[in-house]
């Protein structure tokens, strides 16, 4: 146990998708930063791991987020250039379903409103362009060429390594147990040491509610599953030949994308919230019920729309996502403790925005104006968030 306390300009608790980006943006601005994570950096227990996270400009569920996706893409490209390795794969995106569905109509609306290039395709035209798709004849699709996916593990790694080049310090396997506001900042107690800082940034994913009691009712961590399948012909389903997709058949939403590494052809359910997770006691090993859901809900539907993509089961991953009641994020100062800033509640759709969220968190620490509208993320929309 270290006894003397060290002081930093900012401490970031949780170096996952969002926290690693915050460490990077703070260090890049010349701040003396410490990033702490209870597990490996990166790790596969939190929410930011694996081969791919989708990034869709069409964003039919939340068209007001399109400017945020654009800014995120700009930041991912900049990160990729600095890091010198591919992080972003612009495979294009497909939004498909019945012609009058929110998926198809919402994607068209977003493309028109934000002047995005797109192709409106029949089911047959989609199969001619990407032979892996076998959607019902009466489905339509919107193909938008600029989206795709990012590699979450590599993105965390890139943010952390580049932050370290700017002087940031990161400690893995060090758990923050408590924090307190002081007259001139915060103290942070871990299982190894006590630190002081001018500002504390809490990006602890599903564990955030354990560090900010009053967010307990606002943040709900869920166990979710995603499947990986073995294609009959892998080449047809690699990022070079196959886009990411979002399908809604009128009753259920599905998402997925190419076989981008070791995970196989990816297929998941949009409304996947069956069981609330206990982050203090999270066991990522799939339960028997989750294995059964893999064989039924995932494999059967994957085979229905992509018979050549989902020949056999390759992988089942259980992890946590953390929802807010309105599924918009929280990126704000704590009203009771203005030196403490929270980035949480990314509601199963946050990774694509993590480059931008790091920038916004750094803006809040350094009191700078942000490049995009941040009102959506205001903590005061939820009642009583004092500690
Ligand atoms: C299966 C799945 C598919 C998804 N698909 C997409 C997608 O296609 N597109 C998309 O944009 N998003 C997607 N998401 C959502 C996205 O991955 C998450 O929104 C994002 O990764 C959240 O990042 P985070 O930094 O908040 O959490 P995490 O990455 O979990 O980071 C939190 C970190 O805090 C650490 N921590 C917690 N408590 C402490 C403590 N007390 N002390 C020290 N460290 C602590 C944890 O160890 C962890 O590393 C998906 C999520 C899942 C699970």
Coordinates of C-alpha atoms and ligand atoms in Angstrom, one line a residue:
X1 CA 0.0 0.0 0.0
X2 CA 1.4 3.4 -1.1
X3 CA 0.9 6.0 1.7
X4 CA 1.9 9.4 0.4
X5 CA -0.7 10.8 -1.9
X6 CA 0.1 11.9 -5.4
X7 CA -1.7 14.8 -7.2
X8 CA -2.9 14.9 -10.8
X9 CA -4.8 17.4 -12.9
X10 CA -7.4 14.7 -13.6
X11 CA -8.0 11.1 -12.6
X12 CA -10.1 8.9 -14.9
X13 CA -11.8 5.9 -13.3
X14 CA -12.4 3.2 -15.8
X15 CA -10.2 2.9 -18.9
X16 CA -12.7 1.2 -21.2
X17 CA -14.0 2.6 -24.4
X18 CA -15.0 6.0 -23.1
X19 CA -12.4 6.3 -20.3
X20 CA -9.5 5.6 -22.7
X21 CA -10.7 8.3 -25.0
X22 CA -11.0 10.7 -22.0
X23 CA -7.4 9.9 -20.9
X24 CA -6.2 10.6 -24.4
X25 CA -8.0 13.9 -24.9
X26 CA -7.0 15.2 -21.5
X27 CA -3.3 14.2 -22.0
X28 CA -3.3 15.7 -25.5
X29 CA -4.4 19.0 -23.9
X30 CA -1.3 18.9 -21.7
X31 CA -3.0 17.8 -18.5
X32 CA -1.3 15.5 -16.0
X33 CA -3.6 12.5 -16.1
X34 CA -3.9 9.2 -14.2
X35 CA -6.2 6.5 -15.6
X36 CA -7.2 3.6 -13.3
X37 CA -8.9 0.3 -14.2
X38 CA -9.8 -2.6 -12.0
X39 CA -9.1 -5.1 -14.8
X40 CA -6.7 -5.4 -17.8
X41 CA -6.5 -2.4 -20.1
X42 CA -8.2 -3.3 -22.5
X43 CA -10.3 -6.0 -21.0
X44 CA -13.2 -8.2 -22.2
X45 CA -15.3 -8.0 -19.0
X46 CA -16.7 -4.5 -19.5
X47 CA -18.5 -3.4 -22.6
X48 CA -15.6 -2.5 -25.0
X49 CA -14.0 -5.6 -26.5
X50 CA -14.1 -7.9 -29.5
X51 CA -13.6 -7.3 -33.2
X52 CA -16.3 -4.8 -34.1
X53 CA -18.7 -2.1 -33.0
X54 CA -21.1 -0.7 -35.7
X55 CA -21.0 2.9 -36.7
X56 CA -24.0 3.9 -38.8
X57 CA -24.5 7.5 -40.1
X58 CA -28.1 6.6 -40.9
X59 CA -28.8 6.2 -37.2
X60 CA -32.6 5.8 -37.8
X61 CA -33.4 5.4 -34.1
X62 CA -31.8 8.7 -33.1
X63 CA -31.5 11.0 -36.1
X64 CA -30.4 13.9 -33.8
X65 CA -27.2 12.0 -33.2
X66 CA -26.1 12.1 -36.9
X67 CA -23.8 15.2 -36.2
X68 CA -22.3 13.3 -33.3
X69 CA -21.6 10.3 -35.5
X70 CA -20.0 12.6 -38.1
X71 CA -17.7 14.2 -35.5
X72 CA -16.9 10.8 -34.0
X73 CA -15.8 9.6 -37.5
X74 CA -13.5 12.6 -37.9
X75 CA -11.9 11.8 -34.6
X76 CA -11.6 8.1 -35.4
X77 CA -9.8 9.0 -38.6
X78 CA -7.5 11.4 -36.8
X79 CA -6.7 8.7 -34.2
X80 CA -6.1 6.1 -36.9
X81 CA -3.6 8.5 -38.7
X82 CA -1.7 9.1 -35.5
X83 CA -1.7 5.4 -34.5
X84 CA -0.7 4.1 -37.9
X85 CA -3.0 1.1 -37.8
X86 CA -6.5 0.5 -39.3
X87 CA -9.2 1.1 -36.6
X88 CA -12.2 2.1 -38.8
X89 CA -13.6 -0.1 -41.6
X90 CA -15.9 1.7 -43.9
X91 CA -17.8 -1.3 -45.2
X92 CA -21.0 0.7 -45.8
X93 CA -24.2 0.1 -43.8
X94 CA -27.5 -1.5 -44.7
X95 CA -30.8 -0.7 -43.0
X96 CA -33.5 -3.1 -44.1
X97 CA -37.1 -4.1 -43.4
X98 CA -40.6 -3.7 -44.7
X99 CA -40.9 -0.6 -46.9
X100 CA -42.9 1.5 -44.4
X101 CA -40.8 0.4 -41.4
X102 CA -39.1 3.0 -39.2
X103 CA -35.8 1.3 -40.1
X104 CA -36.1 2.0 -43.9
X105 CA -38.1 5.3 -43.6
X106 CA -35.9 6.6 -40.7
X107 CA -32.7 5.8 -42.7
X108 CA -34.0 7.6 -45.8
X109 CA -35.0 10.6 -43.6
X110 CA -31.6 10.8 -42.0
X111 CA -29.9 10.6 -45.4
X112 CA -32.0 13.3 -46.8
X113 CA -31.9 15.6 -43.8
X114 CA -28.1 15.3 -43.4
X115 CA -27.3 15.1 -47.1
X116 CA -25.8 11.6 -46.9
X117 CA -25.3 9.6 -50.1
X118 CA -27.4 6.5 -50.2
X119 CA -29.0 3.8 -52.5
X120 CA -32.6 2.7 -51.9
X121 CA -32.7 -1.0 -53.0
X122 CA -35.2 -3.8 -53.4
X123 CA -34.5 -7.0 -51.6
X124 CA -33.3 -8.5 -54.9
X125 CA -31.0 -5.6 -55.7
X126 CA -29.5 -5.9 -52.2
X127 CA -28.7 -9.6 -52.8
X128 CA -27.2 -8.8 -56.2
X129 CA -24.9 -6.2 -54.5
X130 CA -24.1 -8.3 -51.4
X131 CA -25.0 -12.0 -52.1
X132 CA -24.9 -13.0 -48.4
X133 CA -28.3 -11.3 -47.9
X134 CA -31.5 -13.4 -48.4
X135 CA -34.2 -11.1 -47.1
X136 CA -37.9 -11.6 -47.8
X137 CA -38.9 -10.3 -51.3
X138 CA -41.1 -7.6 -49.9
X139 CA -38.2 -6.0 -47.8
X140 CA -36.4 -2.9 -48.9
X141 CA -33.0 -1.6 -47.9
X142 CA -31.0 1.6 -47.6
X143 CA -27.3 1.3 -48.4
X144 CA -25.1 4.1 -47.0
X145 CA -21.5 3.9 -48.0
X146 CA -19.7 5.9 -45.3
X147 CA -20.5 3.9 -42.2
X148 CA -19.0 0.6 -41.1
X149 CA -17.4 -0.6 -37.9
X150 CA -14.5 0.1 -35.6
X151 CA -12.3 -2.4 -33.7
X152 CA -13.0 -1.7 -30.0
X153 CA -10.0 -3.5 -28.5
X154 CA -7.6 -1.7 -30.9
X155 CA -9.3 1.6 -30.3
X156 CA -8.9 1.4 -26.5
X157 CA -5.3 0.4 -27.1
X158 CA -4.7 3.3 -29.5
X159 CA -6.2 5.9 -27.2
X160 CA -4.1 4.6 -24.2
X161 CA -0.8 4.3 -26.1
X162 CA -1.1 7.8 -27.7
X163 CA -2.2 9.2 -24.3
X164 CA 1.0 7.7 -22.7
X165 CA 3.0 9.5 -25.4
X166 CA 1.5 12.7 -24.1
X167 CA 2.6 11.8 -20.6
X168 CA -0.6 10.0 -19.2
X169 CA -0.1 7.3 -16.6
X170 CA -2.4 4.3 -16.5
X171 CA -2.7 1.6 -13.9
X172 CA -4.5 -1.7 -14.5
X173 CA -5.7 -3.9 -11.7
X174 CA -6.2 -1.0 -9.3
X175 CA -9.8 -0.6 -8.1
X176 CA -11.2 2.7 -7.0
X177 CA -13.1 2.1 -3.8
X178 CA -14.1 5.6 -2.8
X179 CA -13.8 9.3 -3.7
X180 CA -14.5 12.6 -1.9
X181 CA -14.7 16.2 -2.9
X182 CA -12.3 18.5 -1.1
X183 CA -11.9 22.3 -1.0
X184 CA -9.7 22.2 -4.1
X185 CA -10.6 19.0 -5.9
X186 CA -11.0 15.4 -5.1
X187 CA -9.3 12.5 -3.2
X188 CA -9.5 9.1 -4.7
X189 CA -9.0 5.9 -2.6
X190 CA -8.0 2.7 -4.4
X191 CA -7.1 -0.7 -3.1
X192 CA -3.5 0.3 -3.4
X193 CA -3.1 4.1 -2.8
X194 CA -4.7 7.5 -2.2
X195 CA -4.5 10.1 -4.9
X196 CA -5.6 13.8 -5.2
X197 CA -6.7 15.6 -8.3
X198 CA -8.3 18.8 -9.5
X199 CA -10.9 16.8 -11.3
X200 CA -12.3 13.3 -11.3
X201 CA -13.8 11.7 -14.4
X202 CA -16.0 8.6 -13.8
X203 CA -16.3 6.4 -16.8
X204 CA -16.8 3.1 -15.0
X205 CA -19.4 1.7 -17.4
X206 CA -21.8 -0.8 -15.7
X207 CA -20.0 -0.2 -12.4
X208 CA -20.7 3.6 -12.4
X209 CA -23.7 3.2 -10.0
X210 CA -21.3 1.6 -7.4
X211 CA -19.3 4.8 -7.4
X212 CA -22.2 7.4 -7.7
X213 CA -25.0 6.0 -5.4
X214 CA -27.6 8.5 -6.7
X215 CA -27.3 7.2 -10.2
X216 CA -28.3 3.7 -9.1
X217 CA -31.9 4.2 -10.1
X218 CA -31.0 6.1 -13.3
X219 CA -28.5 3.5 -14.7
X220 CA -29.6 -0.1 -15.3
X221 CA -26.9 -2.6 -16.3
X222 CA -28.2 -5.5 -18.4
X223 CA -26.7 -8.8 -19.4
X224 CA -26.8 -9.1 -23.2
X225 CA -25.6 -11.7 -25.7
X226 CA -24.2 -11.6 -29.2
X227 CA -23.5 -14.5 -31.5
X228 CA -20.6 -15.3 -33.8
X229 CA -21.2 -17.8 -36.7
X230 CA -19.1 -19.7 -39.1
X231 CA -19.9 -18.7 -42.8
X232 CA -20.0 -21.4 -45.5
X233 CA -17.6 -19.2 -47.5
X234 CA -15.8 -16.9 -45.2
X235 CA -14.5 -14.6 -48.1
X236 CA -18.1 -13.6 -48.9
X237 CA -18.5 -12.3 -45.3
X238 CA -15.2 -10.5 -44.8
X239 CA -15.2 -6.7 -44.4
X240 CA -14.0 -6.3 -48.0
X241 CA -17.2 -7.9 -49.3
X242 CA -19.9 -7.4 -46.7
X243 CA -21.4 -4.4 -44.9
X244 CA -22.7 -4.0 -41.4
X245 CA -26.5 -4.2 -41.1
X246 CA -29.6 -3.4 -39.1
X247 CA -32.8 -5.3 -39.9
X248 CA -36.3 -4.9 -38.5
X249 CA -38.9 -7.4 -39.6
X250 CA -41.7 -5.5 -38.0
X251 CA -41.5 -7.4 -34.6
X252 CA -37.8 -7.8 -33.9
X253 CA -34.6 -5.9 -34.7
X254 CA -31.3 -7.5 -35.6
X255 CA -27.9 -6.1 -36.2
X256 CA -24.6 -7.5 -37.2
X257 CA -21.7 -7.4 -39.6
X258 CA -18.8 -9.2 -41.3
X259 CA -16.5 -11.7 -39.9
X260 CA -13.8 -9.2 -38.8
X261 CA -11.3 -11.4 -37.0
X262 CA -11.8 -14.2 -34.6
X263 CA -15.5 -13.6 -33.7
X264 CA -17.1 -14.9 -36.9
X265 CA -20.1 -13.5 -38.7
X266 CA -21.7 -11.2 -36.1
X267 CA -25.5 -11.4 -35.4
X268 CA -27.3 -9.8 -32.4
X269 CA -30.8 -8.8 -31.3
X270 CA -31.6 -5.2 -30.9
X271 CA -34.0 -5.7 -28.0
X272 CA -31.9 -8.0 -26.1
X273 CA -32.6 -6.9 -22.5
X274 CA -33.8 -10.0 -20.7
X275 CA -31.9 -9.9 -17.4
X276 CA -30.7 -7.1 -15.2
X277 CA -27.0 -7.5 -14.3
X278 CA -25.4 -7.2 -11.0
X279 CA -22.1 -5.4 -11.8
X280 CA -20.6 -6.1 -8.4
X281 CA -20.9 -9.8 -9.1
X282 CA -20.9 -10.1 -12.9
X283 CA -20.0 -13.5 -14.3
X284 CA -19.4 -13.3 -18.1
X285 CA -19.7 -17.0 -18.6
X286 CA -22.9 -17.7 -20.6
X287 CA -25.7 -19.3 -18.6
X288 CA -27.6 -22.3 -19.9
X289 CA -30.6 -20.0 -20.8
X290 CA -28.3 -17.8 -22.8
X291 CA -26.9 -20.8 -24.7
X292 CA -30.4 -21.8 -25.5
X293 CA -31.2 -18.3 -26.8
X294 CA -28.1 -18.5 -29.0
X295 CA -29.4 -21.7 -30.6
X296 CA -33.0 -20.4 -31.0
X297 CA -33.3 -16.6 -31.2
X298 CA -29.8 -15.9 -32.7
X299 CA -29.0 -19.0 -34.9
X300 CA -32.5 -19.5 -36.3
X301 CA -32.9 -15.8 -37.3
X302 CA -29.4 -15.5 -38.6
X303 CA -30.0 -18.6 -40.8
X304 CA -33.3 -17.2 -42.0
X305 CA -31.7 -14.0 -43.4
X306 CA -28.1 -15.1 -44.0
X307 CA -28.2 -18.9 -44.6
X308 CA -24.6 -18.9 -46.0
X309 CA -23.3 -16.6 -43.2
X310 CA -24.5 -18.6 -40.3
X311 CA -23.7 -22.3 -41.1
X312 CA -22.6 -23.2 -37.5
X313 CA -22.2 -21.6 -34.2
X314 CA -18.7 -20.2 -33.5
X315 CA -19.1 -18.0 -30.5
X316 CA -21.4 -16.7 -27.8
X317 CA -20.4 -13.6 -25.8
X318 CA -22.3 -12.4 -22.7
X319 CA -21.5 -8.9 -21.6
X320 CA -23.1 -5.8 -20.0
X321 CA -24.7 -2.7 -21.4
X322 CA -25.9 0.2 -19.2
X323 CA -29.1 2.0 -20.1
X324 CA -30.6 5.3 -19.0
X325 CA -34.4 5.6 -18.9
X326 CA -34.5 7.6 -22.1
X327 CA -31.5 5.8 -23.7
X328 CA -29.6 9.1 -24.1
X329 CA -26.2 9.4 -22.5
X330 CA -25.0 11.2 -19.3
X331 CA -21.9 13.3 -19.9
X332 CA -22.0 16.1 -17.3
X333 CA -20.6 17.5 -14.0
X334 CA -22.3 16.0 -10.9
X335 CA -24.4 18.9 -9.6
X336 CA -23.3 18.2 -6.0
X337 CA -19.6 17.9 -6.9
X338 CA -18.7 20.1 -9.8
X339 CA -15.1 18.7 -10.0
X340 CA -16.6 15.3 -10.7
X341 CA -17.7 14.5 -14.2
X342 CA -19.6 11.4 -15.3
X343 CA -19.7 9.7 -18.7
X344 CA -22.1 6.8 -18.4
X345 CA -25.4 5.2 -19.6
X346 CA -24.3 4.6 -23.2
X347 CA -27.3 2.4 -23.6
X348 CA -25.8 -0.2 -25.8
X349 CA -24.8 2.2 -28.6
X350 CA -21.9 4.2 -27.1
X351 CA -18.7 2.7 -28.6
X352 CA -19.0 4.5 -31.9
X353 CA -19.2 7.8 -30.0
X354 CA -16.3 7.0 -27.6
X355 CA -13.8 9.2 -29.5
X356 CA -16.3 12.1 -29.3
X357 CA -17.2 11.3 -25.7
X358 CA -13.5 11.6 -24.7
X359 CA -13.4 15.0 -26.4
X360 CA -16.6 16.1 -24.6
X361 CA -15.3 14.9 -21.2
X362 CA -12.1 16.8 -21.7
X363 CA -14.1 19.9 -22.7
X364 CA -16.0 19.7 -19.4
X365 CA -12.8 19.3 -17.4
X366 CA -11.1 22.3 -19.2
X367 CA -14.3 24.3 -19.5
X368 CA -14.2 24.6 -23.3
X369 CA -17.1 24.8 -25.7
X370 CA -17.9 21.6 -27.5
X371 CA -18.1 20.8 -31.2
X372 CA -21.5 19.3 -31.0
X373 CA -24.8 19.8 -29.0
X374 CA -24.3 18.4 -25.5
X375 CA -27.7 19.3 -24.1
X376 CA -28.9 15.7 -24.8
X377 CA -26.5 14.5 -22.2
X378 CA -27.4 16.8 -19.4
X379 CA -27.6 15.0 -16.0
X380 CA -30.3 17.4 -14.7
X381 CA -33.0 15.7 -16.9
X382 CA -33.0 13.0 -14.2
X383 CA -34.2 13.9 -10.7
X384 CA -32.0 14.0 -7.6
X385 CA -28.5 13.1 -8.7
X386 CA -26.8 14.5 -5.7
X387 CA -24.4 12.2 -3.9
Ligands
LIG1 C1 -22.5 -7.1 -27.4 C2 -22.4 -5.6 -27.5 C3 -22.6 -5.0 -28.7 C4 -22.5 -3.7 -28.9 N1 -22.6 -3.1 -30.1 C5 -22.4 -1.8 -30.3 C6 -22.3 -1.2 -31.6 O1 -22.4 -2.0 -32.6 N2 -22.0 0.1 -31.7 C7 -21.8 0.9 -30.6 O2 -21.6 2.1 -30.8 N3 -21.9 0.4 -29.4 C8 -22.2 -0.9 -29.2 N4 -22.2 -1.4 -27.9 C9 -22.2 -0.5 -26.8 C10 -20.8 -0.1 -26.4 O3 -19.9 -1.2 -26.6 C11 -20.8 0.5 -25.0 O4 -21.7 1.6 -25.0 C12 -19.4 1.1 -24.7 O5 -18.4 0.1 -24.9 C13 -19.4 1.5 -23.2 O6 -18.1 1.9 -22.8 P1 -17.7 2.3 -21.3 O7 -16.4 2.9 -21.4 O8 -18.9 3.1 -20.8 O9 -17.7 0.9 -20.5 P2 -16.6 -0.1 -20.4 O10 -15.9 -0.3 -21.6 O11 -17.2 -1.3 -19.7 O12 -15.5 0.6 -19.4 C14 -15.7 0.7 -18.0 C15 -14.4 0.4 -17.4 O13 -14.4 0.8 -16.0 C16 -13.7 -0.1 -15.2 N5 -14.1 0.1 -13.8 C17 -15.4 0.0 -13.3 N6 -15.4 0.3 -12.0 C18 -14.1 0.5 -11.6 C19 -13.5 0.9 -10.4 N7 -14.2 1.0 -9.3 N8 -12.1 1.1 -10.4 C20 -11.4 1.0 -11.5 N9 -12.0 0.6 -12.7 C21 -13.3 0.4 -12.8 C22 -14.1 -1.4 -15.8 O14 -13.1 -2.4 -15.5 C23 -14.1 -1.1 -17.3 O15 -12.9 -1.4 -17.9 C24 -22.3 -2.8 -27.7 C25 -22.1 -3.4 -26.5 C26 -22.2 -4.8 -26.3 C27 -21.9 -5.4 -25.0

